[in-house]
Coordinates of C-alpha atoms (C1' of nucleotides) in Angstrom, one line a residue:
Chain A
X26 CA 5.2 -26.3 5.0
X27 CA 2.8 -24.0 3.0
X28 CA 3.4 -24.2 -0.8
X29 CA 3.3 -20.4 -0.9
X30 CA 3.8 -17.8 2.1
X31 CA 1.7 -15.0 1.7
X32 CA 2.8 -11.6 1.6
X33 CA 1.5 -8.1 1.1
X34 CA 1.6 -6.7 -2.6
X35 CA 3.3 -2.6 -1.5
X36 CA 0.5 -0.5 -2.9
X37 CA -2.2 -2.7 -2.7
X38 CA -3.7 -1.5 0.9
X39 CA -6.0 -4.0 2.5
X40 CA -7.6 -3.5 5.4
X41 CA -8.3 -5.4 8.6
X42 CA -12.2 -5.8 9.3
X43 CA -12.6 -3.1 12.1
X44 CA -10.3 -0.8 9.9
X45 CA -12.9 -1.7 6.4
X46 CA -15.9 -0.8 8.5
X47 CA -14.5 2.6 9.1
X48 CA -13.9 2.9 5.3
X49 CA -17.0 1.5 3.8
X50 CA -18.9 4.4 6.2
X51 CA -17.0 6.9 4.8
X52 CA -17.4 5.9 1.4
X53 CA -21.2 5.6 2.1
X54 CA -21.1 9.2 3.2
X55 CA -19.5 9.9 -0.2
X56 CA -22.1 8.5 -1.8
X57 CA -24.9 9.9 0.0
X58 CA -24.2 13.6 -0.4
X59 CA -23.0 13.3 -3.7
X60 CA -26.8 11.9 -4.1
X61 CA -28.2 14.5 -2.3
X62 CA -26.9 17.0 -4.5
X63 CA -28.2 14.8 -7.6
X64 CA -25.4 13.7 -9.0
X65 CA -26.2 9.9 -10.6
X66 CA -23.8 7.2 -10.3
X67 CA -22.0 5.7 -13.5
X68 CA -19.4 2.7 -13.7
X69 CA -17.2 2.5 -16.3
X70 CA -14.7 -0.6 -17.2
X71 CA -11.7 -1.0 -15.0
X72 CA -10.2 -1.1 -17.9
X73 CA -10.2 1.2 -21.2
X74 CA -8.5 0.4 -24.8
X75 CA -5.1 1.7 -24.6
X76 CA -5.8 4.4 -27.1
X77 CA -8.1 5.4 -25.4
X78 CA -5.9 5.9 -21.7
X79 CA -3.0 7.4 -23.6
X80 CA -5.3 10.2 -25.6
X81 CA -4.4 12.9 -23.4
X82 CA -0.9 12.5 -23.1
X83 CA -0.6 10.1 -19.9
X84 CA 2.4 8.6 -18.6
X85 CA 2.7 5.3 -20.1
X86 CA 4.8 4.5 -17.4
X87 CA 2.4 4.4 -14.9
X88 CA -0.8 2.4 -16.7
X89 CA -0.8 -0.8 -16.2
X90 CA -2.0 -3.1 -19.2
X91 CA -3.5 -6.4 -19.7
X92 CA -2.3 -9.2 -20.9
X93 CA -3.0 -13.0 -20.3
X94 CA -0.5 -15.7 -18.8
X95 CA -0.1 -17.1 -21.7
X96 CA -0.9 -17.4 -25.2
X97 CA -1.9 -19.9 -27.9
X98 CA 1.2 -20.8 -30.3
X99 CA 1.0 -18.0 -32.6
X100 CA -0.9 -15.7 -30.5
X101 CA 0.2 -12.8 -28.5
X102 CA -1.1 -13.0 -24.9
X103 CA -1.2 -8.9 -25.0
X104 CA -4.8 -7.4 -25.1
X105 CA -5.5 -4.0 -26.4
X106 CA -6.6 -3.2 -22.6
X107 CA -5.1 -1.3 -19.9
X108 CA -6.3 -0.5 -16.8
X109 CA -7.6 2.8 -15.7
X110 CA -5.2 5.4 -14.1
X111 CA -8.5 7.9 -13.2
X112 CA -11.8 8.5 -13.8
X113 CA -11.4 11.6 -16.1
X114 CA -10.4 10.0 -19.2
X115 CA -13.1 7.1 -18.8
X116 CA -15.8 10.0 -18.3
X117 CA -14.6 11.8 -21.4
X118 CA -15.1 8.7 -23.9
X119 CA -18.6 7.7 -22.0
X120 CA -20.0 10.7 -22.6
X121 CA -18.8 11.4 -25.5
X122 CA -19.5 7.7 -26.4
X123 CA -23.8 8.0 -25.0
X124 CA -23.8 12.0 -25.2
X125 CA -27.3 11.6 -27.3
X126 CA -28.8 9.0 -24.5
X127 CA -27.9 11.0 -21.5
X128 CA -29.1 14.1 -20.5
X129 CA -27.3 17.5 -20.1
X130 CA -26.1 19.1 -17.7
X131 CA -25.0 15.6 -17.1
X132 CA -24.5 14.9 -13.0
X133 CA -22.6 12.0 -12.5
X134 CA -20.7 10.6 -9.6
X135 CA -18.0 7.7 -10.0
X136 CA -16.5 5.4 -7.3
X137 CA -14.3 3.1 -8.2
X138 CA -10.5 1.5 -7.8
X139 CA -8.0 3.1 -10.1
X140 CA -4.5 1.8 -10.8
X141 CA -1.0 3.3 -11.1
X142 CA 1.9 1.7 -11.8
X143 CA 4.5 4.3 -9.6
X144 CA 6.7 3.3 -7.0
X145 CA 4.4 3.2 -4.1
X146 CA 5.3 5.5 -1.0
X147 CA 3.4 6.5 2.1
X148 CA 0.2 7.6 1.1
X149 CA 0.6 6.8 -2.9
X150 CA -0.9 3.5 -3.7
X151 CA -0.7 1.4 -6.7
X152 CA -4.7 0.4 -6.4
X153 CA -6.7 3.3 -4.9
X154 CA -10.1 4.4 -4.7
X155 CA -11.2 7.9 -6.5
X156 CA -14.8 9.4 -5.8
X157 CA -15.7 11.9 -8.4
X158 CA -18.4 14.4 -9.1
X159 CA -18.2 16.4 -12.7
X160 CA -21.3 18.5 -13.9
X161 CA -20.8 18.6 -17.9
X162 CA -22.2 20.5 -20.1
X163 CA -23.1 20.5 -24.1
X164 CA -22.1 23.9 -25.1
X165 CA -22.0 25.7 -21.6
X166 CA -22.2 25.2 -17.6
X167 CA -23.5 27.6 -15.2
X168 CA -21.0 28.8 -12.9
X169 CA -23.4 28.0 -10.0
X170 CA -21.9 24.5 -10.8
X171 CA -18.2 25.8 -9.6
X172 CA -20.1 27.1 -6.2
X173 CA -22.0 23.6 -5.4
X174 CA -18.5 21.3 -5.9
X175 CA -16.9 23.2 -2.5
X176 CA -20.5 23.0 -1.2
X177 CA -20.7 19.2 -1.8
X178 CA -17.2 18.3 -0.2
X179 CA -18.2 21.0 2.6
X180 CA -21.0 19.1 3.8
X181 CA -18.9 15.8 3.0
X182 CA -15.6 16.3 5.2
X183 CA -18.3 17.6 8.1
X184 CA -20.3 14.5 8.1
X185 CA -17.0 12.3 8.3
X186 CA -15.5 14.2 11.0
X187 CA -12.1 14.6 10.2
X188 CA -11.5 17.7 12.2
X189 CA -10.9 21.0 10.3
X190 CA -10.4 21.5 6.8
X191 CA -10.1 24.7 4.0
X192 CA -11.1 24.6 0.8
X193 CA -9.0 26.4 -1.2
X194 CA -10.2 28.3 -4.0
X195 CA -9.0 30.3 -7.3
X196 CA -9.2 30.9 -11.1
X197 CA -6.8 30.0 -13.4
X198 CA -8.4 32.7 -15.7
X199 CA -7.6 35.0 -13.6
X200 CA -3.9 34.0 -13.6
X201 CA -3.4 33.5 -16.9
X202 CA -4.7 37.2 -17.2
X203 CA -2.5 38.5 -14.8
X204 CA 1.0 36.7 -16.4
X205 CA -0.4 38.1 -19.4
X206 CA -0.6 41.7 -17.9
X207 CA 2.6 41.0 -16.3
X208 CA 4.2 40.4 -19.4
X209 CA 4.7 36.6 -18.9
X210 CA 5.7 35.2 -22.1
X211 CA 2.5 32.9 -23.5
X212 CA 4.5 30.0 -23.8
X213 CA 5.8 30.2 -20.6
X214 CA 2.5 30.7 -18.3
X215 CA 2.0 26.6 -18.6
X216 CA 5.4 26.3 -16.9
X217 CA 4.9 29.5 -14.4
X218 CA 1.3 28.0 -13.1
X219 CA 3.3 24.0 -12.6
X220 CA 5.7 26.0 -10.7
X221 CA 3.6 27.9 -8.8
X222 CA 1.9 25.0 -7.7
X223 CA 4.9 24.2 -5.9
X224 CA 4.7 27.0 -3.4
X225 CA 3.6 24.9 -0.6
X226 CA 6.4 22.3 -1.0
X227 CA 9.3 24.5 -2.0
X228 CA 8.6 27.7 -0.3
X229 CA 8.5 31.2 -2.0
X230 CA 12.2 31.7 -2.6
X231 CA 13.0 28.3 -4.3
X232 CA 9.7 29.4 -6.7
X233 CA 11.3 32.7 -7.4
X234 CA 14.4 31.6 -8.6
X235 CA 13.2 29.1 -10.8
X236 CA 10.7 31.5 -12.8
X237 CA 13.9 33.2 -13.1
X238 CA 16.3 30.5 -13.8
X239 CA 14.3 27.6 -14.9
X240 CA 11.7 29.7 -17.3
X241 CA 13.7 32.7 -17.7
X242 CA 11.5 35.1 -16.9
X243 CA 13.2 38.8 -16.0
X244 CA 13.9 38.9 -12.4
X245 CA 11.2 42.1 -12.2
X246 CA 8.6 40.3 -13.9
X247 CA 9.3 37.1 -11.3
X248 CA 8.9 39.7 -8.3
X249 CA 5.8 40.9 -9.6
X250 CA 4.1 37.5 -10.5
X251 CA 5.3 36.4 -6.6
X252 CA 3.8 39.4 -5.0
X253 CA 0.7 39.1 -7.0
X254 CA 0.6 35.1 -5.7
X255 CA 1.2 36.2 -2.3
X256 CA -1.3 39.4 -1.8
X257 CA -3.5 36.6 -0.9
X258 CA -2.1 36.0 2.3
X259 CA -3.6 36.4 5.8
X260 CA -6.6 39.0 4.1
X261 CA -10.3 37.6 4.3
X262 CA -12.1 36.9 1.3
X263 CA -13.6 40.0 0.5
X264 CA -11.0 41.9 1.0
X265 CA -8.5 40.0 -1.7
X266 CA -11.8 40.4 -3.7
X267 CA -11.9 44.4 -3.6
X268 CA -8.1 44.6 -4.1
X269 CA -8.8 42.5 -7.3
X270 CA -11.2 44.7 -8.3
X271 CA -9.1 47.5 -7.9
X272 CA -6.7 46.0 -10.3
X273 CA -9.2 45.3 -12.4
X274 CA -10.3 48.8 -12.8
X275 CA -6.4 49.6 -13.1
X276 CA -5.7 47.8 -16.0
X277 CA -6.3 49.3 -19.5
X278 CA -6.6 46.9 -22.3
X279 CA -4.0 47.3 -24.9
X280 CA -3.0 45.2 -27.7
X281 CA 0.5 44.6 -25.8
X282 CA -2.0 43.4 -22.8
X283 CA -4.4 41.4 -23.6
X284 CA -4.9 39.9 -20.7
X285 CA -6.8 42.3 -19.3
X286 CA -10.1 40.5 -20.1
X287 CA -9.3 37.6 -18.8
X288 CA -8.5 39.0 -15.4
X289 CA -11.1 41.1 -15.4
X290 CA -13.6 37.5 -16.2
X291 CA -11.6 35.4 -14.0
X292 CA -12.1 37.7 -10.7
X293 CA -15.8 38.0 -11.6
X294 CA -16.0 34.5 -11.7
X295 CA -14.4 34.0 -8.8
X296 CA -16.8 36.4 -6.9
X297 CA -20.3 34.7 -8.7
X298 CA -18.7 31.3 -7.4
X299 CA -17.5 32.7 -3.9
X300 CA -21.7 34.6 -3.4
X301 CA -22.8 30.7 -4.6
X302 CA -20.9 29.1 -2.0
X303 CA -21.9 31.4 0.7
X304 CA -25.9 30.9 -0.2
X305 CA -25.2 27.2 -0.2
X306 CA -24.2 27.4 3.8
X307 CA -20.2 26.9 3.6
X308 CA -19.1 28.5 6.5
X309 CA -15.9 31.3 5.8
X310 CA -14.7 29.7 8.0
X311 CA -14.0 26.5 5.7
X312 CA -13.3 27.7 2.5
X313 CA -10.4 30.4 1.9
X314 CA -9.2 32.3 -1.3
X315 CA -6.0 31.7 -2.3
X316 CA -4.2 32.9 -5.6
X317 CA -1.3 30.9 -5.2
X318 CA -3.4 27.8 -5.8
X319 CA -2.8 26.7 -9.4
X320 CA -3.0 23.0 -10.3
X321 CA -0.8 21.5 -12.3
X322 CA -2.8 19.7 -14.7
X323 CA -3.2 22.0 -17.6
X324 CA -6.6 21.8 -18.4
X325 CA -8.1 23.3 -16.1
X326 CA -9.3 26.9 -17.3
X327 CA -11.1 28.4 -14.5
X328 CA -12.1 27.9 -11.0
X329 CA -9.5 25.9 -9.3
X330 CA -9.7 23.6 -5.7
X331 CA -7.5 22.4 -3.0
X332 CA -8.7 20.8 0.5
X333 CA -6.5 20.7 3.2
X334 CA -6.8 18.9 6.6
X335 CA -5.7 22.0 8.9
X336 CA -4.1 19.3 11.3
X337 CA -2.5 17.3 8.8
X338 CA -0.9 19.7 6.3
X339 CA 1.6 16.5 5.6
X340 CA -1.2 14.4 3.9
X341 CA -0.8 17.6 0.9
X342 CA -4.4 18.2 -1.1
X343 CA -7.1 15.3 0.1
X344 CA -9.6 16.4 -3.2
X345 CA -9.4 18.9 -5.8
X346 CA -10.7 19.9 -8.8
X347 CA -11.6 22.7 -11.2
X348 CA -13.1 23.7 -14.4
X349 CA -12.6 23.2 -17.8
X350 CA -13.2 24.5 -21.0
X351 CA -13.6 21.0 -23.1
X352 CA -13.7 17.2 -21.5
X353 CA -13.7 14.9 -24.3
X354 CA -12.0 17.0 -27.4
X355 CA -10.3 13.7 -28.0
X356 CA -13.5 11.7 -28.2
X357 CA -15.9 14.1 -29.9
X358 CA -15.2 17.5 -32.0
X359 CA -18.8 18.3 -29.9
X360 CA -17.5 21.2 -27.1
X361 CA -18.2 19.6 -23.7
X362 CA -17.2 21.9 -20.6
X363 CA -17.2 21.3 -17.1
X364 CA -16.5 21.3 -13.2
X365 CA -15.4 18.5 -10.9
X366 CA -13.4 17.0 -8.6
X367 CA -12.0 14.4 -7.3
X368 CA -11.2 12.5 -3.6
X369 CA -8.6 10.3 -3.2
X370 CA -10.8 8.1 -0.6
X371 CA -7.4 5.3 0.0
X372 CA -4.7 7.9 1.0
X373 CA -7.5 10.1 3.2
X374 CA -9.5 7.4 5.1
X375 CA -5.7 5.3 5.2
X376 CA -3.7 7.5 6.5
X377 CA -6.9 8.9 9.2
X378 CA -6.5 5.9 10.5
X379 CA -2.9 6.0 10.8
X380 CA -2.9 9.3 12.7
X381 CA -5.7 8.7 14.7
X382 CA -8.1 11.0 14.0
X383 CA -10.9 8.3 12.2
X384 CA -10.6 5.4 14.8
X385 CA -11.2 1.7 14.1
X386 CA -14.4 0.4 15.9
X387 CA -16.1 -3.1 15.6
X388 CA -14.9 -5.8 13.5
X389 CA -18.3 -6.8 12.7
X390 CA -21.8 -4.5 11.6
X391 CA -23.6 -6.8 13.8
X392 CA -25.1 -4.8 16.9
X393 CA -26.4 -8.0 18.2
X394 CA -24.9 -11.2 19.3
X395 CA -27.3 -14.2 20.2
X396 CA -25.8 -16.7 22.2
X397 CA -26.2 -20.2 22.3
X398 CA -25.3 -21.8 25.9
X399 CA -28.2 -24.4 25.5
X400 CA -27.6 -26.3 22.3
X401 CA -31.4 -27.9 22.3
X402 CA -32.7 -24.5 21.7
X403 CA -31.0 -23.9 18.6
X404 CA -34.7 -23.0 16.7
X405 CA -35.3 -20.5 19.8
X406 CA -32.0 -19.1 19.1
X407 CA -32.4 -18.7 15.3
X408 CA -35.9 -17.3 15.6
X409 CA -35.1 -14.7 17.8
X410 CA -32.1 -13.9 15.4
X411 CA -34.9 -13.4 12.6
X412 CA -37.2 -11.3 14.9
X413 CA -34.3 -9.0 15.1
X414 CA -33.1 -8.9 11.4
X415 CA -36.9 -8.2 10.5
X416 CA -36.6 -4.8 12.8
X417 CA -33.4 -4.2 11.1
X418 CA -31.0 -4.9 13.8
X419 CA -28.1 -6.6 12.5
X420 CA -27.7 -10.0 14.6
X421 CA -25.4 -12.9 14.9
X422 CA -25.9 -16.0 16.0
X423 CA -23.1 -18.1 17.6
X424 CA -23.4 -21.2 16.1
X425 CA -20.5 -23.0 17.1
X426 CA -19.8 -25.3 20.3
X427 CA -18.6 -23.1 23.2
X428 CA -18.7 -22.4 26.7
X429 CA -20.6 -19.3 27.6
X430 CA -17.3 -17.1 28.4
X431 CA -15.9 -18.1 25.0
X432 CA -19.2 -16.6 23.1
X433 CA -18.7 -13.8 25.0
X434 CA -15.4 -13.0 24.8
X435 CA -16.2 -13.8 20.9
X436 CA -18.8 -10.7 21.5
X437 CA -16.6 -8.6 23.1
X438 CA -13.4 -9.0 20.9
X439 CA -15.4 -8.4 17.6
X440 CA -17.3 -5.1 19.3
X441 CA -20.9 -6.9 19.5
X442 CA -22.8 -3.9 21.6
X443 CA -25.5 -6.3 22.9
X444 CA -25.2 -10.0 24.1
X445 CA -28.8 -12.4 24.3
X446 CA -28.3 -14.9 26.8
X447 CA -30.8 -17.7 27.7
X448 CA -30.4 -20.4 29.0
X449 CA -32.7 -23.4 30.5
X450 CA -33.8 -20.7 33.4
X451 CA -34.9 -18.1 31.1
X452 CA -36.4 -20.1 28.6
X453 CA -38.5 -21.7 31.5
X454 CA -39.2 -18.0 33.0
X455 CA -40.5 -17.0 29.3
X456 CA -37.4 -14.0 29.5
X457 CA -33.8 -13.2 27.9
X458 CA -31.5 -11.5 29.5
X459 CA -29.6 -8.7 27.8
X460 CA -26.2 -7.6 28.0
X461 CA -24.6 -4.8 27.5
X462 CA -21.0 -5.3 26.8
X463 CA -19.6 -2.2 27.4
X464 CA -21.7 -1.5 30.8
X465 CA -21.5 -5.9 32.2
X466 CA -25.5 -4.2 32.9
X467 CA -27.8 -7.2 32.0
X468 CA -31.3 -6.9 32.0
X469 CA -34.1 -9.6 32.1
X470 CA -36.8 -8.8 29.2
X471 CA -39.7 -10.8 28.4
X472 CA -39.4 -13.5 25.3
X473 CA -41.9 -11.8 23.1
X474 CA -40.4 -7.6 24.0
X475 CA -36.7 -8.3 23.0
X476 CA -37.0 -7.4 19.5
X477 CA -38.7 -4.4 20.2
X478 CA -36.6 -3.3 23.2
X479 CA -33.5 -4.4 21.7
X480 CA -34.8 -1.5 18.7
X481 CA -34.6 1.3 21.3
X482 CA -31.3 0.2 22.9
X483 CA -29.2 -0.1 19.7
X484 CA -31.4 3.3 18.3
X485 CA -30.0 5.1 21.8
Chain B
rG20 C1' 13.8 5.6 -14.1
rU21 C1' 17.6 8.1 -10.3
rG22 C1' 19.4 8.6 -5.2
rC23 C1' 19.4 7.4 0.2
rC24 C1' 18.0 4.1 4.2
rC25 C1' 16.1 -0.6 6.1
rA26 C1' 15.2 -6.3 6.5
rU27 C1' 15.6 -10.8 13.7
rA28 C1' 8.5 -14.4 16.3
rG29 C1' 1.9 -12.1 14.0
rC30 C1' 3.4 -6.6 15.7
rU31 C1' 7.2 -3.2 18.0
rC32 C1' 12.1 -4.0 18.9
rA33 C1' 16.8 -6.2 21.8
rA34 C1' 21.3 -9.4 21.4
rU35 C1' 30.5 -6.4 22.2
rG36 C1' 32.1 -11.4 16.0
rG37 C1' 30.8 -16.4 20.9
rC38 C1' 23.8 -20.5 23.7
rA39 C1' 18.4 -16.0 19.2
rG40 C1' 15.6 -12.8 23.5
rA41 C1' 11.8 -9.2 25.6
rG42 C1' 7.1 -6.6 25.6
rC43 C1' 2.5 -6.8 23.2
rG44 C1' -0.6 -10.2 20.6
rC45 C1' -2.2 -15.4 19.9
rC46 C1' -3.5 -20.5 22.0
rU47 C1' -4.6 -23.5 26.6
rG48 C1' -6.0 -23.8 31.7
rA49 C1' -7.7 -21.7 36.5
rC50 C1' -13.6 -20.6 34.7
rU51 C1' -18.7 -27.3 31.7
rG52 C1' -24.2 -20.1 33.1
rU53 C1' -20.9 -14.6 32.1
rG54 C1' -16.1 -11.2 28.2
rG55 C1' -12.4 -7.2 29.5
rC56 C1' -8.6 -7.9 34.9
rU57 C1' -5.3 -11.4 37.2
rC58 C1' -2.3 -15.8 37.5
rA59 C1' 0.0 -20.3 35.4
rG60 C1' 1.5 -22.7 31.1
rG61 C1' 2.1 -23.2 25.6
rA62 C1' 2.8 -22.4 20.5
rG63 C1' 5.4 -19.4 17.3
rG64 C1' 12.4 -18.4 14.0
rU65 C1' 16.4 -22.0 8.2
rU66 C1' 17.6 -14.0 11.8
rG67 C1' 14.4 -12.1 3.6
rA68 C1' 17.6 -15.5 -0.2
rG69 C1' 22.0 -17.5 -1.7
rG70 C1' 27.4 -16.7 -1.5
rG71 C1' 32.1 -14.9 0.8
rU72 C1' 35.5 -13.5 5.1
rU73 C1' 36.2 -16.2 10.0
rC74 C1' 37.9 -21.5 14.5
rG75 C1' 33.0 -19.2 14.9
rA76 C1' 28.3 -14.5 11.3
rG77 C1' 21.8 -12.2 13.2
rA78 C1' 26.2 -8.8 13.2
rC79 C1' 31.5 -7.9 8.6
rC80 C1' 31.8 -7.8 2.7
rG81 C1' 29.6 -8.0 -2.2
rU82 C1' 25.1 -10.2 -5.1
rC83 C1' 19.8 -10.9 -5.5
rU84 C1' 14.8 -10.1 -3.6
rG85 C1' 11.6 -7.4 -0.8
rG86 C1' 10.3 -2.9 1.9
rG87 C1' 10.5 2.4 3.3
rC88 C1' 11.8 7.5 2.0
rA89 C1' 13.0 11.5 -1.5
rC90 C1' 13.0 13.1 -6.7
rC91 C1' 9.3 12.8 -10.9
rC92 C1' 4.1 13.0 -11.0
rC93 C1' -0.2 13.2 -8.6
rA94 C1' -5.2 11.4 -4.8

RNA sequence: GUGCCCAUAGCUCAAUGGCAGAGCGCCUGACUGUGGCUCAGGAGGUUGAGGGUUCGAGACCGUCUGGGCACCCCA
């Protein structure tokens, strides 16, 4: 009997190997168009001082901390670490930590694990894997910035093939102007815009009675704040664009209004950043204005995202992001705006799987398996395994004992595309024979071709 | 933290309170120079744990542990 039976930790996803591959290509799609864009990779700590996490106001709840087994007498075995719960906060105290080293508008892209202490459920893990692009800026950032986020995640979600998506898109500006024109109490428009959010999931009736009953708003201003939310609907683009404008023109700044500038700012901003996107090749298609998009988090101040899986409403937002008016205020009295977003990579590429739509392939990154059916021509073996690596082709050798069926049902179980076999008949006919395993086709190629032909068949 | 549901072989699941099983997977052989298919065989279980009811519990009852779902929050 074992000593210890091993069993999975909920929340803490592993993956098999064929099921990793799949991952680890997404994530280096991540990475390269968040490179091609220019955005440079940072790594911060997994984990921060606990000061530090709890700054803005995060649930203690969910952060795990550190803390060793055990102690020396008199010692506590607590640290003053805690593990990071996102990448935000750990941006805001780098850059506000190296702002005079680095240069602005600071680019940077983040990949790393991130923990949460919640109760884990289907599709929420306890260690998970954010991806995050942020332009920041030391005083200002252009709103060109807004339009290449939806452009990056655009060209992203195409490259990994995960069937159609919409980016969602709107300006919390904008909203805030409205609720004021609407005659939303101000300290009720953090509490309207949380429950806004909740459209999708509740539906439009259980949001309109708890701005009325919840928040307390007057049952005409609730109709008018819903309507507003919903003129969105079913209209393209530029057409919920000319209505705003038309409101805009409408409304008359007055000192019981004030709003009225901030609506007017937030739907101009929301056309600069939709013309941006549309020069930087998203399809309409792909992206969709909607202004019942809010975001809970309340610091975002302007343009806000949401990406959906058009298949897979169920798996709820896969990335999303907005502005905001000040990153590190906690860090740094120095004003430092910006625009990102974030992916959750673990609950996207995870639950793909799951439904089917990314499928598992190989287990292994090889292409290429050499096989060994003649022992005494081991150095043969290997050499030809090095010719092949040298080309780039990934190769294995099999260097264990086994009949030539076993090495090729090893092949074909782990998804090796070609098989080299050769034998004391090849060898003496200066030739390897090479096998396809998904056609049985074997071909007989001279000794000194296969790395070269072996190049075209795994390019093709 | 609150509520609901679940726990039997690696996986998916059967078994009226009466001998713990099937399919898939895995291993071996048929096959010492050819994988997938087929056939034959094999391994694998303290029925999550520990109590109670009973002549008898995988099943019924309560306790613990683990897991799933919803709320909360968010990726």
């Amino acid at each position: 009997m074992p000593a210890i039976t091993p069993r999975p930790m909920s929340g803490f996803p592993e993956l098999l190997p064929e099921q990793q591959l799949v991952f680890n290509r997404c994530l280096d799609i991540v990475r390269r168009t968040f490179e091609r864009y220019g955005f440079t990779p940072i790594e911060t700590p997994a984990v921060e001082r606990k000061e530090v996490l709890t700054s803005k106001g995060g649930n203690e709840k969910e952060i795990y901390a550190l803390s060793r087994l055990a102690a020396a007498p008199g010692e506590s075995a607590e640290t003053e670490f805690a593990l990071h719960f996102d990448l935000t906060v750990p941006l805001a105290r780098y850059v506000a930590q190296h702002k005079d080293k680095l240069v602005f508008p600071f680019r940077r892209y983040q990949i790393q694990k991130v923990w949460r202490g919640e109760r884990p459920q289907s599709g929420r893990y306890r260690e998970l894997y954010q991806c995050d692009i942020d332009v920041i800026g030391r005083g200002s950032v252009s709103l060109m910035a807004d339009a290449e986020i939806p452009s990056v995640i655009y060209h992203l979600f195409r490259e990994m093939d995960i069937g159609k998506f919409v980016v969602r898109i709107n300006n919390r500006r904008l909203l805030q102007g409205f609720f004021d024109l609407a005659g939303v109490p101000a300290v009720c428009k953090t509490d309207v815009l949380r429950t806004v959010d909740a459209w999708e999931k509740i539906g439009r009736d259980a949001v309109a009675q708890a701005l009325v009953n919840k928040i307390g708003l007057s049952e005409t201003i609730a109709k008018q704040v819903l309507e507003f939310l919903a003129s969105s609907r079913g209209k393209s683009t530029d057409e919920v664009l000319s209505d705003l404008r038309a409101q805009v023109a409408d409304a008359q700044p007055t000192d019981a209004s004030p709003g009225s500038d901030d609506f007017a700012r937030g739907v101009h901003e929301l056309q600069t950043v939709i013309a941006g996107m549309r020069s930087l090749g998203v399809p309409e298609e792909y992206f969709e204005l909607d202004l019942s998009i809010a975001r809970g988090l309340d610091y975002y101040t302007g343009t806000v995202y949401e990406t959906r899986l058009v298949a897979h409403p169920d798996l709820g937002s896969i990335c999303s992001g907005g502005r905001y008016d000040d990153l590190a205020s906690y860090f740094t009295d120095e004003k430092l705006p910006g625009v990102g977003i974030s992916i959750g990579l673990s609950r996207l590429v995870l639950r793909l799987l799951d439904a089917g739509v990314l499928k598992p392939g190989p287990a292994t990154p090889a292409a290429v398996l050499v096989t060994t059916m003649d022992p005494s021509h081991m150095q043969d073996y290997l050499k030809i395994a090095a010719e092949l690596r040298a080309r780039g082709i990934a190769t294995e050798v099999f260097l264990e004992k086994g009949r030539l069926g076993d090495q090729l049902k090893y092949a074909s179980r782990k998804g090796f595309r070609f098989a080299l076999i050769a034998g004391e008949a090849e060898f003496a006919a200066g030739q390897v024979k090479v096998k396809n395993l998904a056609t049985a086709v074997e071909s007989a190629v001279p000794r000194e071709e296969v790395a070269p032909r072996l190049a075209e068949m795994v390019q093709s």
